[in-house]
mmCIF file of C-alpha atoms and ligand atoms in Angstrom:
data_model
loop_
_atom_site.group_PDB
_atom_site.id
_atom_site.type_symbol
_atom_site.label_atom_id
_atom_site.label_comp_id
_atom_site.label_asym_id
_atom_site.label_seq_id
_atom_site.Cartn_x
_atom_site.Cartn_y
_atom_site.Cartn_z
ATOM 1 C CA MET R 1 -22.420 -13.603 3.241
ATOM 2 C CA PRO R 2 -19.578 -11.059 3.257
ATOM 3 C CA GLY R 3 -16.594 -11.922 5.377
ATOM 4 C CA SER R 4 -17.045 -15.684 5.272
ATOM 5 C CA THR R 5 -14.253 -18.024 4.238
ATOM 6 C CA ARG R 6 -14.777 -20.622 1.548
ATOM 7 C CA SER R 7 -15.655 -24.086 2.850
ATOM 8 C CA ALA R 8 -13.793 -27.183 1.628
ATOM 9 C CA GLY R 9 -16.845 -28.321 -0.329
ATOM 10 C CA ALA R 10 -17.527 -24.949 -1.958
ATOM 11 C CA HIS R 11 -16.565 -26.048 -5.468
ATOM 12 C CA GLU R 12 -18.878 -29.065 -5.404
ATOM 13 C CA GLU R 13 -21.799 -26.929 -4.205
ATOM 14 C CA GLU R 14 -21.352 -23.990 -6.534
ATOM 15 C CA ASP R 15 -23.825 -23.095 -9.242
ATOM 16 C CA GLU R 16 -22.557 -22.199 -12.699
ATOM 17 C CA THR R 17 -23.594 -18.568 -12.611
ATOM 18 C CA MET R 18 -21.468 -17.596 -9.572
ATOM 19 C CA ASP R 19 -24.464 -15.433 -8.730
ATOM 20 C CA ASP R 20 -23.540 -15.391 -5.064
ATOM 21 C CA LEU R 21 -19.798 -14.894 -4.613
ATOM 22 C CA SER R 22 -19.807 -15.662 -0.886
ATOM 23 C CA GLY R 23 -16.410 -16.941 0.144
ATOM 24 C CA ARG R 24 -14.983 -16.956 -3.399
ATOM 25 C CA VAL R 25 -11.480 -15.589 -3.617
ATOM 26 C CA ALA R 26 -11.124 -12.843 -6.236
ATOM 27 C CA LEU R 27 -7.735 -11.435 -7.223
ATOM 28 C CA VAL R 28 -7.933 -8.022 -8.905
ATOM 29 C CA SER R 29 -4.714 -6.645 -10.377
ATOM 30 C CA GLY R 30 -4.418 -2.872 -10.167
ATOM 31 C CA GLY R 31 -7.174 -2.756 -7.562
ATOM 32 C CA SER R 32 -5.886 0.323 -5.778
ATOM 33 C CA ARG R 33 -7.367 3.011 -8.027
ATOM 34 C CA GLY R 34 -9.870 3.780 -10.774
ATOM 35 C CA ILE R 35 -11.712 0.917 -12.447
ATOM 36 C CA GLY R 36 -9.860 -1.729 -10.398
ATOM 37 C CA ALA R 37 -10.923 -0.178 -7.082
ATOM 38 C CA ALA R 38 -14.552 -0.120 -8.272
ATOM 39 C CA ILE R 39 -14.292 -3.791 -9.306
ATOM 40 C CA CYS R 40 -12.925 -4.702 -5.853
ATOM 41 C CA SER R 41 -15.874 -2.970 -4.144
ATOM 42 C CA GLU R 42 -18.433 -4.562 -6.459
ATOM 43 C CA LEU R 43 -17.073 -8.108 -5.992
ATOM 44 C CA ALA R 44 -16.755 -7.665 -2.220
ATOM 45 C CA ALA R 45 -20.360 -6.451 -2.049
ATOM 46 C CA ALA R 46 -21.350 -9.694 -3.787
ATOM 47 C CA GLY R 47 -19.561 -11.642 -1.029
ATOM 48 C CA ALA R 48 -16.149 -12.328 -2.562
ATOM 49 C CA VAL R 49 -12.979 -12.234 -0.471
ATOM 50 C CA VAL R 50 -10.925 -9.745 -2.470
ATOM 51 C CA ALA R 51 -7.163 -9.604 -2.978
ATOM 52 C CA VAL R 52 -6.424 -5.996 -3.918
ATOM 53 C CA ASN R 53 -3.210 -5.863 -5.925
ATOM 54 C CA TYR R 54 -1.252 -2.654 -6.425
ATOM 55 C CA ARG R 55 2.220 -1.713 -7.601
ATOM 56 C CA SER R 56 3.120 1.453 -5.725
ATOM 57 C CA SER R 57 -0.038 3.023 -4.228
ATOM 58 C CA ALA R 58 0.000 1.239 -0.875
ATOM 59 C CA ALA R 59 -2.102 3.905 0.836
ATOM 60 C CA ALA R 60 -4.772 3.775 -1.874
ATOM 61 C CA ALA R 61 -4.924 -0.038 -1.698
ATOM 62 C CA THR R 62 -5.227 0.114 2.083
ATOM 63 C CA GLN R 63 -8.082 2.605 1.671
ATOM 64 C CA VAL R 64 -9.906 0.282 -0.745
ATOM 65 C CA CYS R 65 -9.559 -2.590 1.769
ATOM 66 C CA GLY R 66 -10.696 -0.326 4.626
ATOM 67 C CA ASP R 67 -13.803 0.773 2.713
ATOM 68 C CA ILE R 68 -14.682 -2.854 1.931
ATOM 69 C CA GLN R 69 -14.186 -3.894 5.554
ATOM 70 C CA ALA R 70 -16.268 -0.951 6.783
ATOM 71 C CA ALA R 71 -19.096 -2.195 4.560
ATOM 72 C CA GLY R 72 -18.819 -5.672 6.136
ATOM 73 C CA GLY R 73 -16.687 -7.324 3.454
ATOM 74 C CA ARG R 74 -13.290 -8.929 3.422
ATOM 75 C CA ALA R 75 -10.209 -7.708 1.519
ATOM 76 C CA GLN R 76 -6.448 -7.695 1.771
ATOM 77 C CA ALA R 77 -3.843 -5.660 -0.127
ATOM 78 C CA PHE R 78 -0.956 -7.325 -1.986
ATOM 79 C CA ALA R 79 1.966 -5.450 -3.565
ATOM 80 C CA ALA R 80 3.379 -6.777 -6.849
ATOM 81 C CA ASP R 81 4.451 -5.519 -10.242
ATOM 82 C CA VAL R 82 2.366 -7.916 -12.325
ATOM 83 C CA GLY R 83 4.386 -7.121 -15.447
ATOM 84 C CA ASP R 84 7.239 -9.067 -13.863
ATOM 85 C CA PRO R 85 6.752 -12.844 -14.282
ATOM 86 C CA ARG R 86 8.279 -13.732 -10.921
ATOM 87 C CA GLN R 87 6.267 -11.145 -9.000
ATOM 88 C CA ALA R 88 3.048 -12.190 -10.756
ATOM 89 C CA ALA R 89 3.611 -15.859 -9.809
ATOM 90 C CA ALA R 90 4.555 -14.891 -6.243
ATOM 91 C CA LEU R 91 1.393 -12.768 -6.004
ATOM 92 C CA VAL R 92 -0.872 -15.702 -6.856
ATOM 93 C CA ALA R 93 1.072 -17.887 -4.389
ATOM 94 C CA SER R 94 0.711 -15.410 -1.527
ATOM 95 C CA VAL R 95 -2.982 -14.794 -2.196
ATOM 96 C CA THR R 96 -3.514 -18.570 -2.177
ATOM 97 C CA GLU R 97 -1.615 -18.918 1.087
ATOM 98 C CA SER R 98 -3.402 -16.019 2.808
ATOM 99 C CA LEU R 99 -6.950 -16.260 1.450
ATOM 100 C CA GLY R 100 -7.307 -19.598 -0.384
ATOM 101 C CA SER R 101 -6.977 -20.553 -4.040
ATOM 102 C CA VAL R 102 -8.037 -17.975 -6.590
ATOM 103 C CA ASP R 103 -11.567 -18.631 -7.955
ATOM 104 C CA ILE R 104 -11.866 -15.348 -9.857
ATOM 105 C CA LEU R 105 -8.989 -13.580 -11.607
ATOM 106 C CA VAL R 106 -9.469 -10.053 -12.913
ATOM 107 C CA HIS R 107 -6.465 -8.626 -14.720
ATOM 108 C CA ASN R 108 -7.220 -4.926 -14.690
ATOM 109 C CA ALA R 109 -3.812 -3.285 -14.179
ATOM 110 C CA GLY R 110 -2.829 -1.230 -17.156
ATOM 111 C CA LEU R 111 -0.986 1.839 -18.298
ATOM 112 C CA GLN R 112 -0.750 3.973 -21.369
ATOM 113 C CA HIS R 113 2.160 6.017 -22.692
ATOM 114 C CA THR R 114 1.385 8.804 -25.115
ATOM 115 C CA ALA R 115 3.878 8.884 -27.979
ATOM 116 C CA MET R 116 3.782 8.448 -31.725
ATOM 117 C CA ALA R 117 5.316 5.120 -32.748
ATOM 118 C CA HIS R 118 8.287 6.755 -34.446
ATOM 119 C CA LYS R 119 9.111 8.512 -31.168
ATOM 120 C CA MET R 120 8.258 5.672 -28.775
ATOM 121 C CA SER R 121 11.166 4.430 -26.649
ATOM 122 C CA ASP R 122 12.009 0.774 -26.058
ATOM 123 C CA GLN R 123 11.061 1.285 -22.422
ATOM 124 C CA GLN R 124 7.603 2.672 -23.274
ATOM 125 C CA TRP R 125 6.942 -0.175 -25.722
ATOM 126 C CA ASP R 126 8.205 -2.875 -23.336
ATOM 127 C CA GLU R 127 6.238 -1.519 -20.376
ATOM 128 C CA ALA R 128 3.005 -1.265 -22.393
ATOM 129 C CA LEU R 129 3.343 -4.881 -23.479
ATOM 130 C CA ALA R 130 4.433 -6.139 -20.032
ATOM 131 C CA VAL R 131 1.628 -4.609 -17.959
ATOM 132 C CA ASN R 132 -1.257 -4.648 -20.433
ATOM 133 C CA LEU R 133 -0.606 -8.037 -22.044
ATOM 134 C CA SER R 134 2.152 -10.231 -20.576
ATOM 135 C CA ALA R 135 0.842 -9.761 -17.030
ATOM 136 C CA ALA R 136 -2.458 -11.346 -18.082
ATOM 137 C CA PHE R 137 -0.533 -14.401 -19.242
ATOM 138 C CA TYR R 138 1.688 -14.538 -16.133
ATOM 139 C CA LEU R 139 -1.273 -14.287 -13.743
ATOM 140 C CA SER R 140 -3.375 -16.795 -15.692
ATOM 141 C CA ARG R 141 -0.502 -19.276 -15.885
ATOM 142 C CA ALA R 142 -0.199 -19.119 -12.109
ATOM 143 C CA ALA R 143 -3.931 -19.200 -11.298
ATOM 144 C CA LEU R 144 -5.264 -21.671 -13.882
ATOM 145 C CA PRO R 145 -3.826 -24.915 -12.429
ATOM 146 C CA ALA R 146 -5.930 -24.610 -9.238
ATOM 147 C CA MET R 147 -9.015 -23.638 -11.252
ATOM 148 C CA ARG R 148 -8.497 -26.623 -13.556
ATOM 149 C CA ALA R 149 -8.107 -28.946 -10.566
ATOM 150 C CA ALA R 150 -11.302 -27.515 -9.040
ATOM 151 C CA GLY R 151 -13.193 -27.779 -12.337
ATOM 152 C CA SER R 152 -14.359 -24.153 -12.153
ATOM 153 C CA GLY R 153 -13.149 -20.593 -12.281
ATOM 154 C CA CYS R 154 -13.637 -17.271 -13.972
ATOM 155 C CA VAL R 155 -11.099 -15.001 -15.632
ATOM 156 C CA VAL R 156 -11.843 -11.467 -16.830
ATOM 157 C CA PHE R 157 -9.340 -9.265 -18.608
ATOM 158 C CA VAL R 158 -10.005 -5.529 -18.630
ATOM 159 C CA ALA R 159 -9.070 -4.679 -22.214
ATOM 160 C CA SER R 160 -10.074 -1.456 -23.990
ATOM 161 C CA ALA R 161 -11.905 -0.103 -26.991
ATOM 162 C CA SER R 162 -8.309 0.293 -28.196
ATOM 163 C CA GLY R 163 -8.228 -3.497 -28.371
ATOM 164 C CA SER R 164 -10.737 -3.298 -31.233
ATOM 165 C CA VAL R 165 -10.214 0.106 -32.850
ATOM 166 C CA ALA R 166 -6.923 1.956 -33.212
ATOM 167 C CA GLN R 167 -5.982 5.169 -31.450
ATOM 168 C CA VAL R 168 -3.303 7.691 -32.438
ATOM 169 C CA GLY R 169 -0.250 8.039 -30.190
ATOM 170 C CA ALA R 170 -0.486 4.785 -28.262
ATOM 171 C CA ALA R 171 0.853 2.022 -30.513
ATOM 172 C CA GLY R 172 2.161 -0.093 -27.622
ATOM 173 C CA TYR R 173 -1.153 0.137 -25.778
ATOM 174 C CA VAL R 174 -3.220 -0.590 -28.903
ATOM 175 C CA ALA R 175 -1.034 -3.586 -29.811
ATOM 176 C CA ALA R 176 -1.138 -4.935 -26.255
ATOM 177 C CA LYS R 177 -4.920 -4.604 -25.922
ATOM 178 C CA HIS R 178 -5.475 -6.276 -29.316
ATOM 179 C CA GLY R 179 -3.192 -9.067 -28.074
ATOM 180 C CA LEU R 180 -5.126 -9.290 -24.823
ATOM 181 C CA ILE R 181 -8.295 -10.060 -26.765
ATOM 182 C CA GLY R 182 -6.426 -12.801 -28.633
ATOM 183 C CA LEU R 183 -5.223 -14.210 -25.316
ATOM 184 C CA THR R 184 -8.819 -14.133 -24.022
ATOM 185 C CA LYS R 185 -9.931 -16.374 -26.888
ATOM 186 C CA ALA R 186 -6.949 -18.739 -26.624
ATOM 187 C CA LEU R 187 -7.366 -19.271 -22.877
ATOM 188 C CA ALA R 188 -11.158 -19.593 -23.217
ATOM 189 C CA LEU R 189 -10.699 -22.390 -25.741
ATOM 190 C CA GLU R 190 -8.094 -24.176 -23.625
ATOM 191 C CA SER R 191 -10.116 -23.861 -20.407
ATOM 192 C CA ALA R 192 -13.740 -24.437 -21.408
ATOM 193 C CA ASN R 193 -13.681 -28.195 -20.855
ATOM 194 C CA LYS R 194 -12.530 -27.569 -17.270
ATOM 195 C CA GLY R 195 -15.522 -25.366 -16.454
ATOM 196 C CA ILE R 196 -13.501 -22.146 -16.603
ATOM 197 C CA ARG R 197 -14.806 -19.074 -18.458
ATOM 198 C CA VAL R 198 -12.428 -16.448 -19.832
ATOM 199 C CA ASN R 199 -13.802 -13.141 -21.131
ATOM 200 C CA ALA R 200 -12.708 -9.564 -21.747
ATOM 201 C CA VAL R 201 -14.457 -6.339 -20.788
ATOM 202 C CA SER R 202 -13.468 -3.394 -22.979
ATOM 203 C CA PRO R 203 -14.060 0.077 -21.542
ATOM 204 C CA GLY R 204 -13.983 3.248 -23.557
ATOM 205 C CA ILE R 205 -12.891 6.556 -22.050
ATOM 206 C CA THR R 206 -13.513 6.284 -18.304
ATOM 207 C CA ASP R 207 -13.183 8.910 -15.596
ATOM 208 C CA THR R 208 -9.973 7.811 -13.811
ATOM 209 C CA ASP R 209 -6.404 9.009 -13.216
ATOM 210 C CA MET R 210 -5.410 7.461 -16.549
ATOM 211 C CA VAL R 211 -7.589 10.023 -18.339
ATOM 212 C CA ALA R 212 -6.913 12.854 -15.884
ATOM 213 C CA ASP R 213 -3.244 12.530 -16.868
ATOM 214 C CA LEU R 214 -4.061 13.310 -20.530
ATOM 215 C CA ASP R 215 -3.863 16.902 -21.763
ATOM 216 C CA GLU R 216 -7.197 18.646 -22.434
ATOM 217 C CA ARG R 217 -6.803 18.464 -26.219
ATOM 218 C CA ALA R 218 -6.250 14.694 -26.188
ATOM 219 C CA LYS R 219 -9.192 14.234 -23.805
ATOM 220 C CA ALA R 220 -11.495 16.355 -25.998
ATOM 221 C CA GLY R 221 -10.389 14.378 -29.057
ATOM 222 C CA LEU R 222 -11.270 11.070 -27.383
ATOM 223 C CA LEU R 223 -14.609 12.350 -26.106
ATOM 224 C CA ALA R 224 -15.564 13.650 -29.552
ATOM 225 C CA ARG R 225 -15.534 10.032 -30.792
ATOM 226 C CA VAL R 226 -18.009 8.786 -28.157
ATOM 227 C CA PRO R 227 -21.582 8.455 -29.504
ATOM 228 C CA LEU R 228 -23.024 8.646 -25.971
ATOM 229 C CA GLY R 229 -21.062 11.886 -25.539
ATOM 230 C CA ARG R 230 -19.607 11.344 -22.085
ATOM 231 C CA MET R 231 -17.052 9.322 -20.157
ATOM 232 C CA ALA R 232 -17.989 6.108 -18.339
ATOM 233 C CA SER R 233 -17.731 6.029 -14.580
ATOM 234 C CA PRO R 234 -15.480 3.336 -13.045
ATOM 235 C CA GLU R 235 -18.632 1.905 -11.439
ATOM 236 C CA GLU R 236 -20.290 1.388 -14.841
ATOM 237 C CA VAL R 237 -17.315 -0.675 -16.000
ATOM 238 C CA ALA R 238 -17.141 -2.570 -12.685
ATOM 239 C CA ALA R 239 -20.851 -3.454 -12.914
ATOM 240 C CA THR R 240 -20.212 -5.094 -16.293
ATOM 241 C CA VAL R 241 -17.211 -7.037 -14.960
ATOM 242 C CA ALA R 242 -19.323 -8.268 -12.047
ATOM 243 C CA TRP R 243 -22.142 -9.263 -14.399
ATOM 244 C CA VAL R 244 -19.726 -11.239 -16.597
ATOM 245 C CA ILE R 245 -18.570 -13.109 -13.480
ATOM 246 C CA ARG R 246 -21.952 -13.570 -11.812
ATOM 247 C CA GLY R 247 -24.421 -13.828 -14.649
ATOM 248 C CA ALA R 248 -22.866 -14.596 -18.039
ATOM 249 C CA SER R 249 -22.763 -18.342 -17.421
ATOM 250 C CA TYR R 250 -22.850 -19.357 -21.124
ATOM 251 C CA SER R 251 -20.312 -16.802 -22.359
ATOM 252 C CA THR R 252 -16.653 -17.511 -22.842
ATOM 253 C CA GLY R 253 -14.053 -16.077 -25.217
ATOM 254 C CA ASN R 254 -16.180 -12.945 -25.621
ATOM 255 C CA VAL R 255 -15.484 -9.234 -25.513
ATOM 256 C CA PHE R 256 -18.054 -7.103 -23.671
ATOM 257 C CA HIS R 257 -17.834 -3.474 -24.749
ATOM 258 C CA VAL R 258 -18.519 -0.620 -22.305
ATOM 259 C CA SER R 259 -17.444 2.140 -24.649
ATOM 260 C CA GLY R 260 -20.448 4.424 -25.080
ATOM 261 C CA GLY R 261 -20.680 3.186 -28.659
ATOM 262 C CA VAL R 262 -17.057 3.712 -29.757
ATOM 263 C CA ALA R 263 -16.665 0.007 -30.563
ATOM 264 C CA MET R 264 -19.770 -1.294 -32.314
HETATM 265 P P1 NAP D 301 -5.593 3.993 -13.382
HETATM 266 O O1 NAP D 301 -6.615 4.827 -12.701
HETATM 267 O O2 NAP D 301 -4.388 4.637 -13.958
HETATM 268 O O3 NAP D 301 -5.153 2.819 -12.379
HETATM 269 C C1 NAP D 301 -4.212 1.876 -12.827
HETATM 270 C C2 NAP D 301 -4.125 0.753 -11.831
HETATM 271 O O4 NAP D 301 -3.214 -0.220 -12.354
HETATM 272 C C3 NAP D 301 -3.580 1.218 -10.495
HETATM 273 O O5 NAP D 301 -4.227 0.467 -9.474
HETATM 274 C C4 NAP D 301 -2.104 0.840 -10.593
HETATM 275 O O6 NAP D 301 -1.484 0.549 -9.352
HETATM 276 C C5 NAP D 301 -2.197 -0.441 -11.386
HETATM 277 N N1 NAP D 301 -0.955 -0.815 -12.046
HETATM 278 C C6 NAP D 301 -0.313 -0.182 -13.057
HETATM 279 N N2 NAP D 301 0.798 -0.856 -13.386
HETATM 280 C C7 NAP D 301 0.856 -1.926 -12.550
HETATM 281 C C8 NAP D 301 1.760 -3.007 -12.400
HETATM 282 N N3 NAP D 301 2.853 -3.127 -13.166
HETATM 283 N N4 NAP D 301 1.506 -3.942 -11.440
HETATM 284 C C9 NAP D 301 0.402 -3.830 -10.644
HETATM 285 N N5 NAP D 301 -0.492 -2.839 -10.739
HETATM 286 C C10 NAP D 301 -0.253 -1.898 -11.694
HETATM 287 O O7 NAP D 301 -6.236 3.166 -14.608
HETATM 288 P P2 NAP D 301 -7.755 2.868 -14.985
HETATM 289 O O8 NAP D 301 -8.222 3.924 -15.860
HETATM 290 O O9 NAP D 301 -8.520 2.505 -13.771
HETATM 291 O O10 NAP D 301 -7.526 1.580 -15.912
HETATM 292 C C11 NAP D 301 -7.797 0.266 -15.478
HETATM 293 C C12 NAP D 301 -7.827 -0.623 -16.713
HETATM 294 O O11 NAP D 301 -8.830 -0.153 -17.615
HETATM 295 C C13 NAP D 301 -6.520 -0.632 -17.512
HETATM 296 O O12 NAP D 301 -6.249 -1.922 -17.991
HETATM 297 C C14 NAP D 301 -6.814 0.303 -18.659
HETATM 298 O O13 NAP D 301 -6.045 0.011 -19.799
HETATM 299 C C15 NAP D 301 -8.277 0.011 -18.890
HETATM 300 N N6 NAP D 301 -8.963 1.102 -19.605
HETATM 301 C C16 NAP D 301 -9.077 2.340 -19.046
HETATM 302 C C17 NAP D 301 -9.699 3.341 -19.768
HETATM 303 C C18 NAP D 301 -9.879 4.739 -19.233
HETATM 304 O O14 NAP D 301 -10.305 5.621 -20.002
HETATM 305 N N7 NAP D 301 -9.597 5.001 -17.968
HETATM 306 C C19 NAP D 301 -10.201 3.073 -21.059
HETATM 307 C C20 NAP D 301 -10.067 1.802 -21.568
HETATM 308 C C21 NAP D 301 -9.442 0.817 -20.841
HETATM 309 P P3 NAP D 301 -0.824 1.745 -8.449
HETATM 310 O O15 NAP D 301 -1.996 2.468 -7.839
HETATM 311 O O16 NAP D 301 -0.006 1.058 -7.417
HETATM 312 O O17 NAP D 301 -0.040 2.596 -9.375
#
């Protein structure tokens, strides 16, 4: 039932699969563009009330919310740099105040700098670690207490094939995504006895701005490594994220690859 608000007894009535997300509050970091925008649409279509986080693309986030509302769903945009611990905590607090406590956390925001390690600046390294890895910790630290109190919840980190296999020219990104998979396992282990599942979804090369920003040679090099021979669409990745939330009721601490065969 899109557009409904969660009732006080929702947690007691829920089934383990989260098959129907009606009234669940889902926070998606980096929901304004690319894979994150597709995840927002997919979760809203399943009935979730979606908090669309963005850092600087206010117009894009507003568009995502408008599209969801036009389809009969419910969404609200929230600005925050999730790589900043204070802003990440404040984001979870304002989503909770505006929409209700966070039932589903998807940390999707990410960025990649292209530079060989011996030429990588402190700023590029720090930013790669902050947005791709530390933000997942900051957001989880803020959202987990309410999930633990409720005895349920679902966390999905959008990692990358680069979290399992290395890539040239992106040492900060590769290190952060490997770390994100470690964090997935650690939080899954800590949270399982509270009914909370924590998993990672690892896309391969996907048709978004992140890839459009690469030069043609780098893009061709990445595509040459894909057994399925093409990029994923954001919707293909979003469908897997939604399935992990709605259907994978006995999976926690796992990595679900959507990489066209790059990581196997
Ligand atoms: P994208 O099109 O570049 O979009 C990035 C999103 O992250 C935007 O919504 C952006 O917000 C947001 N963001 C970046 N830094 C942020 C910050 N500090 N705080 C809050 N939001 C921030 O990227 P994408 O391709 O959709 O990637 C989404 C995720 O998939 C990332 O984690 C990425 O590593 C992963 N991934 C992508 C690919 C690929 O080939 N595209 C492959 C593997 C993994 P603004 O709009 O406000 O800038």
